[in-house]
Amino acid sequence: MSEFKGKVAVVGIGEVPSGKFPDRPCLQNAMEVCREAILDSGIKKDEIDTIIPTGTFFDRRYNTDMVFSKLVEELGLLRKTKNNFQVFAGGSSSSVMLKTACGLITAGLAKVILCVQSDKVGSSPTQQMINLFATFGIPEEWETPFGFFMAGSGSLFATRYMHEVGATHEHLASVVISNRKWAVLNPNAMLRRELSLEEVINAKMVATPFTTREGNVLADGGAAFVVTSADRAKDLPNPPVYPLGFGSRVCHYSISQNMDLTRLGFYEASQEAYEMAGVGSKDIDIAELYDGYPIFPLITLEGLGICKRGEAGSFVYEGNTWPGGKMPMTTNGGMLGQGHTAAGGGVAILVEAIRQLMGKAGARQVKGAKIAVESSMGGTFMDSHIVILGKELT
Amino acid sequence: MKEYKKPLPQPTPWSKPFWAGCKKHELLIQKCKDCQRHIFYPKLFCPLCLSPNLEWVKVSGRGKIYSYTVVYSYAPTEFSEDTPYVVAVIDLQEGVRMMSNIVGCPPEKVKCDMEVEVVFDDVTQEITLPKFKPVS
């Protein structure tokens, strides 16, 4: 069941700042993060036998270039790299890229894998991007005719959650407070200003209960990570980060077909991942949780068993997830702080988990962190992924 | 009738009976003749047992609001003049879930678990949308 454990390691990361950079071509995001990740890993470039570019939303032609091996050519790896293919699940591309890489390494089908994400949704024509994200993942026949759209998607989860557990808008909004506190410490984050609860709650209402401050802001960005065998990792400069456990469930395509919007698949995913990793909720030092909207980190904290059902809101509200808190959460600021770079929102959170375990997180470094959990969700929060990563093998 | 400019459903061969039912102000959903399960949205075969033996049955149109949101801003352009409007997920008595709008009720009065019933909105000559209002 967990044959990859102890055989696979993440050994290098790269990331460019998120933001709106109209003059920075998307290819520059991709190339800079590849170069940084390769140099960071200490692996010789020519050892990369597999490149996995995840999907890009802003431009179909650019995305096709990524699928058609442009990076292999740009990185001077023609006739050296054996595979270039896309692994893409929207926001959960982070977890599924790493999962795929683990399988390939363990099976002996690849030795060194470069996983790359780049996008330019922040500085592409605004109306075009709004229209794109208004329709993506919204069933055209059954939801679009009723005025449903992506920016309202988190709200349906939040309304039911508040109804079932008695959470307040302040509880939800406190996730923004927490993520912004971390974003202040992250030089790659776009939204580096702390917000007060009043600023969040009194901002312009989008779709109840969420205001503009509780939605994520589209950004350009990119990130990459290098995966290899644990053996190869032994003489590389970074402390290796080991994938220890994976768990996941796909719970809907249409939001209206999800039978439990207040739990999603995070209970099952967490149990699976804990069992595989041989750890439990008490062992988690950092929770790098996918946000998108403030409701999701709360549901995930409860699915992970870090909080009891209904208590995640007050847990975050009380400051437990802030810098210096007992459960540091989404320490790059998440999409509510670093910015939403399409599939990159999730990749940035995974890269942050790796960065923390490597001890390279600078001002936001969580001291002594040994085990981190990463969560991710794609589409209209269709799937629930949990990945457990460790500095040591458990 | 004023020209309707919002996005319309494009029925598929297997969803046409649903939209034809709406046009006659009847809510029809599929039922699997083999496993007896109600199915929504329309499928080519039963998602539970994969049987293609499906029939269309008329349902009560009564249900409860599972969740909802009141949209105030950043709505898709075609809906912007309707704000605030309510998008809701409704659990029909027959055990299926569907998305729709809640009408005939001030948005701030809408609550989870509120009992609702279907009303039909003839938005064009061809298309009638099933919407829901609180049970009086």
XYZ file of C-alpha atoms in Angstrom:
530
model
C 0.000 0.000 0.000
C 2.797 2.445 0.689
C 5.704 1.083 -1.291
C 6.923 4.598 -2.056
C 7.596 5.335 1.608
C 11.297 5.709 2.242
C 12.093 5.453 -1.453
C 11.129 8.927 -2.662
C 12.297 12.405 -1.651
C 11.634 15.976 -2.669
C 15.012 17.656 -2.963
C 14.597 21.115 -4.478
C 12.089 23.939 -4.889
C 11.711 27.121 -6.925
C 9.135 29.895 -6.893
C 8.612 33.363 -8.355
C 6.666 36.101 -6.520
C 2.914 36.106 -7.161
C 1.339 39.285 -8.455
C 0.268 41.162 -11.542
C 3.209 41.448 -13.941
C 1.859 42.370 -17.391
C 5.378 42.591 -18.836
C 6.598 39.230 -17.527
C 5.815 36.489 -20.062
C 4.498 33.272 -18.556
C 7.453 31.351 -19.975
C 9.698 33.476 -17.778
C 7.773 32.251 -14.702
C 8.260 28.665 -15.823
C 11.945 29.010 -16.729
C 12.895 30.874 -13.560
C 11.236 28.359 -11.257
C 12.789 25.425 -13.138
C 16.248 26.943 -12.898
C 15.810 27.769 -9.229
C 14.479 24.303 -8.369
C 17.291 22.547 -10.263
C 20.014 24.687 -8.665
C 18.366 24.333 -5.258
C 18.303 20.535 -5.572
C 22.001 20.274 -6.431
C 21.104 17.702 -9.082
C 22.811 17.971 -12.446
C 20.351 19.275 -14.987
C 20.963 16.373 -17.368
C 19.759 13.866 -14.792
C 16.171 15.098 -15.226
C 14.483 12.313 -17.133
C 10.884 13.415 -16.642
C 9.236 16.828 -16.735
C 5.657 17.186 -15.524
C 4.205 20.585 -16.357
C 0.784 20.954 -14.787
C -2.018 22.760 -16.611
C -2.105 26.458 -17.351
C -5.413 28.341 -17.643
C -4.626 31.745 -19.098
C -3.829 30.666 -22.641
C -4.573 27.440 -24.483
C -1.606 27.765 -26.807
C 0.839 28.224 -23.940
C -0.673 25.213 -22.206
C -0.227 23.159 -25.357
C 3.398 24.285 -25.560
C 3.920 22.902 -22.063
C 2.296 19.599 -23.078
C 4.376 19.533 -26.272
C 7.750 19.568 -24.479
C 8.696 23.232 -24.773
C 10.393 23.117 -21.393
C 12.523 20.142 -22.425
C 13.850 22.150 -25.342
C 14.268 25.371 -23.366
C 16.179 23.570 -20.609
C 18.550 21.940 -23.095
C 17.340 18.443 -22.309
C 16.514 17.166 -25.799
C 17.378 13.456 -26.110
C 18.095 13.325 -22.386
C 14.598 13.698 -20.960
C 12.502 10.603 -21.550
C 9.042 11.866 -20.647
C 7.199 15.153 -20.763
C 3.497 14.981 -19.903
C 0.855 16.897 -18.092
C -0.664 15.986 -14.736
C -3.528 18.322 -14.040
C -6.438 18.447 -11.617
C -6.909 22.210 -11.219
C -6.193 23.262 -7.621
C -5.250 19.766 -6.530
C -2.556 19.418 -9.195
C 0.005 19.854 -6.396
C -0.939 16.614 -4.644
C -1.556 14.597 -7.795
C 1.757 15.672 -9.374
C 3.617 14.544 -6.271
C 1.595 11.331 -6.114
C 2.363 10.584 -9.767
C 6.052 11.346 -9.233
C 6.145 8.961 -6.261
C 4.663 6.184 -8.354
C 7.093 6.672 -11.220
C 10.157 6.789 -8.966
C 9.062 3.781 -6.927
C 8.315 1.778 -10.067
C 11.723 2.626 -11.482
C 10.161 4.392 -14.454
C 11.844 7.707 -13.671
C 14.887 8.778 -11.685
C 14.608 12.557 -11.428
C 11.315 14.395 -11.993
C 10.810 18.119 -12.371
C 7.241 19.205 -11.574
C 6.432 22.697 -12.854
C 3.542 25.126 -12.632
C 3.252 28.546 -14.272
C 0.306 30.774 -15.085
C -0.602 34.337 -15.868
C -4.212 34.703 -14.753
C -3.433 37.891 -12.801
C -2.429 40.139 -15.671
C -4.334 38.689 -18.607
C -7.327 40.766 -19.783
C -9.515 41.056 -16.668
C -12.928 40.477 -18.221
C -11.592 37.444 -20.054
C -10.281 35.934 -16.817
C -13.491 36.766 -14.919
C -15.558 35.077 -17.625
C -13.202 32.095 -17.586
C -13.497 31.616 -13.850
C -17.234 32.395 -13.888
C -17.927 29.366 -16.029
C -15.198 26.820 -15.222
C -16.558 23.890 -13.283
C -20.137 25.188 -13.300
C -22.438 22.687 -15.056
C -23.783 24.529 -18.065
C -27.166 22.857 -18.174
C -27.944 22.522 -14.458
C -26.290 25.421 -12.618
C -25.336 28.237 -15.045
C -28.984 29.088 -15.960
C -29.615 29.939 -12.294
C -26.850 32.539 -12.093
C -24.374 30.330 -10.266
C -20.703 31.139 -10.792
C -17.329 30.196 -9.372
C -16.953 33.222 -7.080
C -20.138 32.107 -5.338
C -19.075 28.498 -4.997
C -17.433 28.672 -1.563
C -20.572 30.298 -0.172
C -22.768 27.208 -0.513
C -20.339 25.179 1.603
C -20.116 27.987 4.178
C -23.882 28.537 4.553
C -24.574 24.868 5.287
C -21.543 24.564 7.575
C -22.634 27.583 9.618
C -26.164 26.152 9.829
C -25.003 22.728 11.008
C -22.323 23.673 13.522
C -23.291 27.203 14.570
C -20.120 28.854 13.278
C -20.303 32.641 12.794
C -19.117 34.895 10.001
C -16.340 36.052 12.372
C -15.127 32.465 12.653
C -14.888 32.149 8.873
C -13.363 35.596 8.387
C -10.657 34.781 10.931
C -9.056 32.488 8.331
C -8.342 35.605 6.248
C -6.806 37.302 9.297
C -4.557 34.289 9.895
C -3.492 33.867 6.264
C -2.733 37.576 5.886
C -0.541 37.493 9.003
C 1.559 34.826 7.302
C 1.529 36.619 3.931
C 3.132 39.642 5.607
C 6.150 37.409 6.282
C 6.294 35.990 2.752
C 8.254 38.026 0.175
C 6.577 36.044 -2.646
C 3.055 36.949 -1.471
C 0.923 39.503 -3.276
C -1.321 40.676 -0.406
C 1.133 41.623 2.315
C -1.064 43.718 4.564
C -2.780 42.538 7.717
C -6.531 42.915 7.825
C -8.829 43.389 10.800
C -12.000 41.332 11.237
C -14.040 44.493 10.661
C -12.287 45.160 7.351
C -13.073 41.635 6.193
C -16.666 41.463 7.378
C -17.623 44.986 6.312
C -16.097 44.711 2.839
C -18.433 44.577 -0.156
C -20.676 41.509 -0.043
C -20.191 39.135 -2.983
C -22.328 36.089 -2.181
C -23.415 35.533 1.425
C -21.644 34.995 3.732
C -18.499 35.998 1.833
C -17.248 39.498 1.076
C -14.594 40.564 -1.429
C -11.926 40.102 1.269
C -12.857 36.449 1.599
C -12.379 35.679 -2.054
C -8.996 35.103 -3.575
C -7.307 37.477 -5.984
C -6.020 36.185 -9.322
C -2.253 36.448 -9.760
C 0.570 35.505 -12.095
C 3.060 33.082 -10.641
C 4.930 29.845 -10.830
C 6.564 27.162 -8.718
C 8.527 23.968 -9.249
C 9.864 21.044 -7.259
C 12.284 18.224 -7.930
C 11.507 14.644 -6.897
C 14.005 11.780 -6.901
C 14.794 8.573 -5.058
C 15.664 8.657 -1.383
C 18.995 7.028 -2.324
C 19.888 9.782 -4.792
C 18.856 12.377 -2.158
C 21.541 11.216 0.269
C 24.400 13.330 -1.095
C 22.349 16.356 -2.142
C 22.572 19.660 -0.271
C 18.989 19.997 1.034
C 17.598 17.890 3.839
C 15.309 15.526 1.886
C 11.578 15.822 2.418
C 9.820 12.470 2.330
C 6.251 11.911 1.156
C 4.818 9.676 3.860
C 1.144 9.331 3.129
C -1.567 10.219 0.643
C -5.333 10.145 0.991
C -8.052 11.522 -1.236
C -11.664 11.422 -2.372
C -13.422 12.975 -5.344
C -16.778 14.163 -4.029
C -18.469 15.954 -6.918
C -18.291 17.572 -10.280
C -21.468 19.616 -9.722
C -21.634 21.227 -6.283
C -25.323 20.357 -6.179
C -24.396 16.664 -6.372
C -22.141 16.683 -3.321
C -24.000 14.943 -0.522
C -22.083 16.612 2.333
C -20.843 20.132 1.741
C -19.733 20.460 5.363
C -17.223 17.612 5.427
C -16.317 16.843 1.827
C -13.904 13.912 1.680
C -11.431 15.104 4.268
C -12.261 12.558 6.994
C -11.662 9.617 4.685
C -8.661 11.252 3.020
C -7.047 12.011 6.381
C -7.585 8.512 7.739
C -6.054 7.023 4.616
C -3.056 9.356 4.735
C -2.469 8.898 8.475
C -2.584 5.145 8.181
C -0.162 5.161 5.264
C 2.216 7.533 7.030
C 1.939 5.839 10.419
C 1.187 9.125 12.155
C -1.865 10.786 13.691
C -3.268 14.274 14.079
C -1.151 14.902 17.195
C 2.036 14.454 15.164
C 1.298 17.303 12.742
C 3.599 20.300 13.236
C 2.364 22.461 10.349
C -0.941 22.407 8.448
C -0.466 23.775 4.949
C -4.118 23.864 4.005
C -5.687 24.800 0.695
C -7.912 27.832 1.160
C -9.603 29.415 -1.862
C -12.385 30.505 0.487
C -12.164 30.651 4.297
C -14.547 27.741 4.782
C -12.160 25.121 3.419
C -9.332 25.298 5.969
C -11.998 24.924 8.695
C -13.499 21.808 7.108
C -9.982 20.439 6.562
C -8.843 21.078 10.156
C -11.861 19.048 11.285
C -11.338 16.287 8.737
C -7.731 15.993 9.881
C -8.882 15.655 13.489
C -6.829 18.685 14.516
C -10.131 20.225 15.625
C -13.370 18.567 16.648
C -16.390 18.994 14.399
C -17.633 22.583 14.632
C -14.659 23.874 16.606
C -12.261 24.887 13.830
C -13.746 28.383 13.569
C -13.072 29.299 17.190
C -9.664 27.566 16.964
C -8.605 29.898 14.145
C -10.411 32.898 15.672
C -8.394 32.469 18.884
C -5.100 32.759 17.002
C -3.911 29.143 17.165
C -2.957 29.161 13.486
C -1.107 32.494 13.468
C 2.688 32.846 13.456
C 3.743 31.595 16.881
C 0.469 29.677 17.349
C 0.284 26.013 18.282
C -0.819 24.884 14.784
C 0.819 27.108 12.155
C -1.504 27.019 9.146
C -0.987 27.886 5.473
C 2.256 29.672 6.237
C 2.726 31.177 2.766
C -0.569 33.046 3.182
C -2.474 30.740 0.837
C -4.509 32.089 -2.024
C -6.062 34.617 0.341
C -2.578 36.051 0.941
C -0.083 34.912 -1.661
C -2.630 35.174 -4.484
C -4.515 32.707 -6.666
C -2.255 31.575 -9.511
C -4.787 29.038 -10.836
C -3.387 25.502 -10.329
C -0.454 27.302 -8.709
C -2.472 28.213 -5.625
C -2.158 24.608 -4.543
C 1.393 24.106 -5.817
C 2.566 27.129 -3.797
C 1.069 25.566 -0.661
C 2.837 22.241 -1.325
C 6.119 24.028 -2.062
C 5.697 25.921 1.218
C 5.277 22.641 3.120
C 8.515 21.376 1.545
C 10.268 24.698 2.236
C 9.275 24.595 5.908
C 10.535 21.032 6.334
C 13.794 21.964 4.602
C 14.129 24.792 7.143
C 14.258 27.445 4.434
C 11.168 29.516 5.233
C 13.001 32.583 6.521
C 10.996 34.923 8.756
C 8.065 32.499 8.844
C 10.088 29.361 9.594
C 8.325 27.119 12.092
C 11.116 25.909 14.340
C 11.579 22.189 14.778
C 8.851 21.245 12.307
C 9.185 17.573 11.357
C 5.824 16.647 9.930
C 3.674 18.787 7.678
C 0.330 18.099 6.104
C -0.668 19.573 2.766
C -4.249 19.665 1.528
C -5.569 20.554 -1.879
C -8.826 20.810 -3.796
C -9.562 21.282 -7.476
C -12.436 22.561 -9.586
C -15.350 23.790 -7.529
C -13.693 22.018 -4.570
C -14.526 18.687 -6.179
C -11.841 16.634 -4.448
C -10.227 16.430 -1.039
C -6.523 15.592 -0.995
C -4.288 15.087 2.018
C -0.533 14.623 1.740
C 1.708 13.997 4.719
C 5.346 14.952 4.392
C 8.152 14.343 6.833
C 11.689 15.393 7.496
C 12.342 11.901 8.724
C 10.929 8.547 7.811
C 8.218 7.388 10.183
C -42.413 38.474 -23.828
C -39.322 40.592 -23.090
C -36.203 39.190 -24.708
C -34.446 36.798 -22.326
C -30.690 37.301 -22.404
C -29.445 34.958 -19.698
C -27.718 31.657 -20.468
C -30.190 28.917 -21.329
C -29.790 25.189 -20.843
C -28.917 23.303 -24.014
C -30.820 20.039 -23.608
C -29.071 16.796 -24.509
C -30.897 13.855 -26.104
C -31.303 12.283 -22.664
C -32.345 15.460 -20.829
C -35.007 16.597 -23.324
C -37.883 14.920 -21.427
C -36.955 16.925 -18.310
C -37.185 20.236 -20.157
C -40.316 19.122 -21.986
C -41.853 18.379 -18.582
C -40.924 21.819 -17.280
C -42.591 23.371 -20.288
C -45.812 21.575 -19.268
C -45.196 22.688 -15.660
C -44.418 19.181 -14.505
C -41.257 18.206 -12.693
C -40.078 14.915 -14.164
C -37.053 13.004 -12.974
C -35.612 9.672 -13.932
C -36.057 6.475 -11.953
C -34.107 3.289 -12.432
C -36.448 0.383 -13.171
C -33.869 -2.068 -11.878
C -32.685 -0.544 -8.606
C -35.662 1.803 -8.084
C -33.431 4.769 -7.351
C -34.445 8.291 -8.348
C -31.849 10.025 -10.504
C -31.070 13.684 -11.050
C -29.636 15.283 -13.149
C -30.662 13.168 -16.194
C -28.277 10.372 -17.082
C -27.829 7.908 -19.907
C -27.859 5.053 -17.440
C -28.243 4.575 -13.709
C -25.144 5.840 -11.880
C -25.707 3.277 -9.138
C -26.244 0.016 -11.036
C -25.363 1.108 -14.604
C -28.735 -0.111 -15.873
C -30.038 1.652 -18.979
C -33.663 0.826 -17.997
C -34.721 4.251 -16.853
C -38.189 5.756 -16.756
C -39.428 9.305 -16.249
C -41.653 9.888 -13.229
C -43.539 12.975 -12.142
C -42.444 14.116 -8.686
C -44.057 16.280 -6.029
C -41.759 19.268 -6.512
C -41.609 19.612 -2.725
C -38.360 19.712 -0.849
C -36.071 21.512 1.570
C -33.281 24.015 1.073
C -29.981 22.231 1.766
C -27.838 25.331 1.257
C -28.023 28.699 -0.450
C -26.238 31.970 -1.078
C -27.561 35.446 -1.725
C -25.599 36.973 -4.593
C -25.020 40.721 -4.181
C -22.144 41.558 -6.545
C -19.688 40.181 -9.113
C -22.527 38.121 -10.575
C -22.127 37.003 -14.181
C -22.936 40.026 -16.379
C -26.326 38.683 -17.522
C -27.485 38.371 -13.904
C -26.090 41.630 -12.526
C -29.374 43.519 -12.685
C -31.118 40.765 -10.702
C -28.984 41.172 -7.570
C -29.630 40.338 -4.850
C -30.830 36.897 -5.946
C -30.785 33.532 -4.231
C -29.013 30.463 -5.585
C -29.932 27.360 -3.617
C -29.372 23.631 -3.505
C -32.666 21.864 -2.867
C -33.246 18.345 -1.570
C -36.387 16.996 -3.206
C -38.563 14.611 -1.198
C -37.586 11.861 -3.619
C -33.978 12.029 -2.388
C -32.277 13.897 -5.213
C -30.568 17.241 -5.034
C -30.819 20.081 -7.548
C -29.700 23.669 -7.937
C -32.184 26.441 -8.569
C -33.286 29.907 -7.446
C -35.538 30.748 -4.517
C -38.219 33.213 -5.574
C -41.276 34.755 -3.958
C -39.463 35.440 -0.716
C -37.203 38.291 0.450
C -33.598 36.980 0.207
C -32.907 37.690 3.874
C -35.782 35.383 4.890
C -34.272 32.343 3.155
C -32.931 29.718 5.582
C -31.425 26.246 5.409
C -34.003 23.449 5.793
C -36.838 25.793 4.749
C -39.610 23.865 2.973
C -40.039 24.857 -0.633
C -42.080 23.857 -3.664
C -41.449 24.128 -7.359
C -42.776 27.014 -9.465
C -42.225 27.229 -13.197
C -40.706 30.246 -14.880
C -41.418 30.332 -18.624
C -38.323 32.287 -19.597
C -38.608 31.702 -23.372
C -40.996 29.942 -25.748
C -38.866 26.802 -25.530
C -37.395 26.853 -22.054
C -39.088 26.852 -18.675
C -36.863 26.914 -15.615
C -37.957 25.140 -12.438
C -37.571 27.506 -9.492
C -38.660 27.176 -5.891
C -40.671 29.217 -3.429
C -41.325 28.711 0.262
C -44.333 26.489 1.003
C -47.090 28.811 2.138
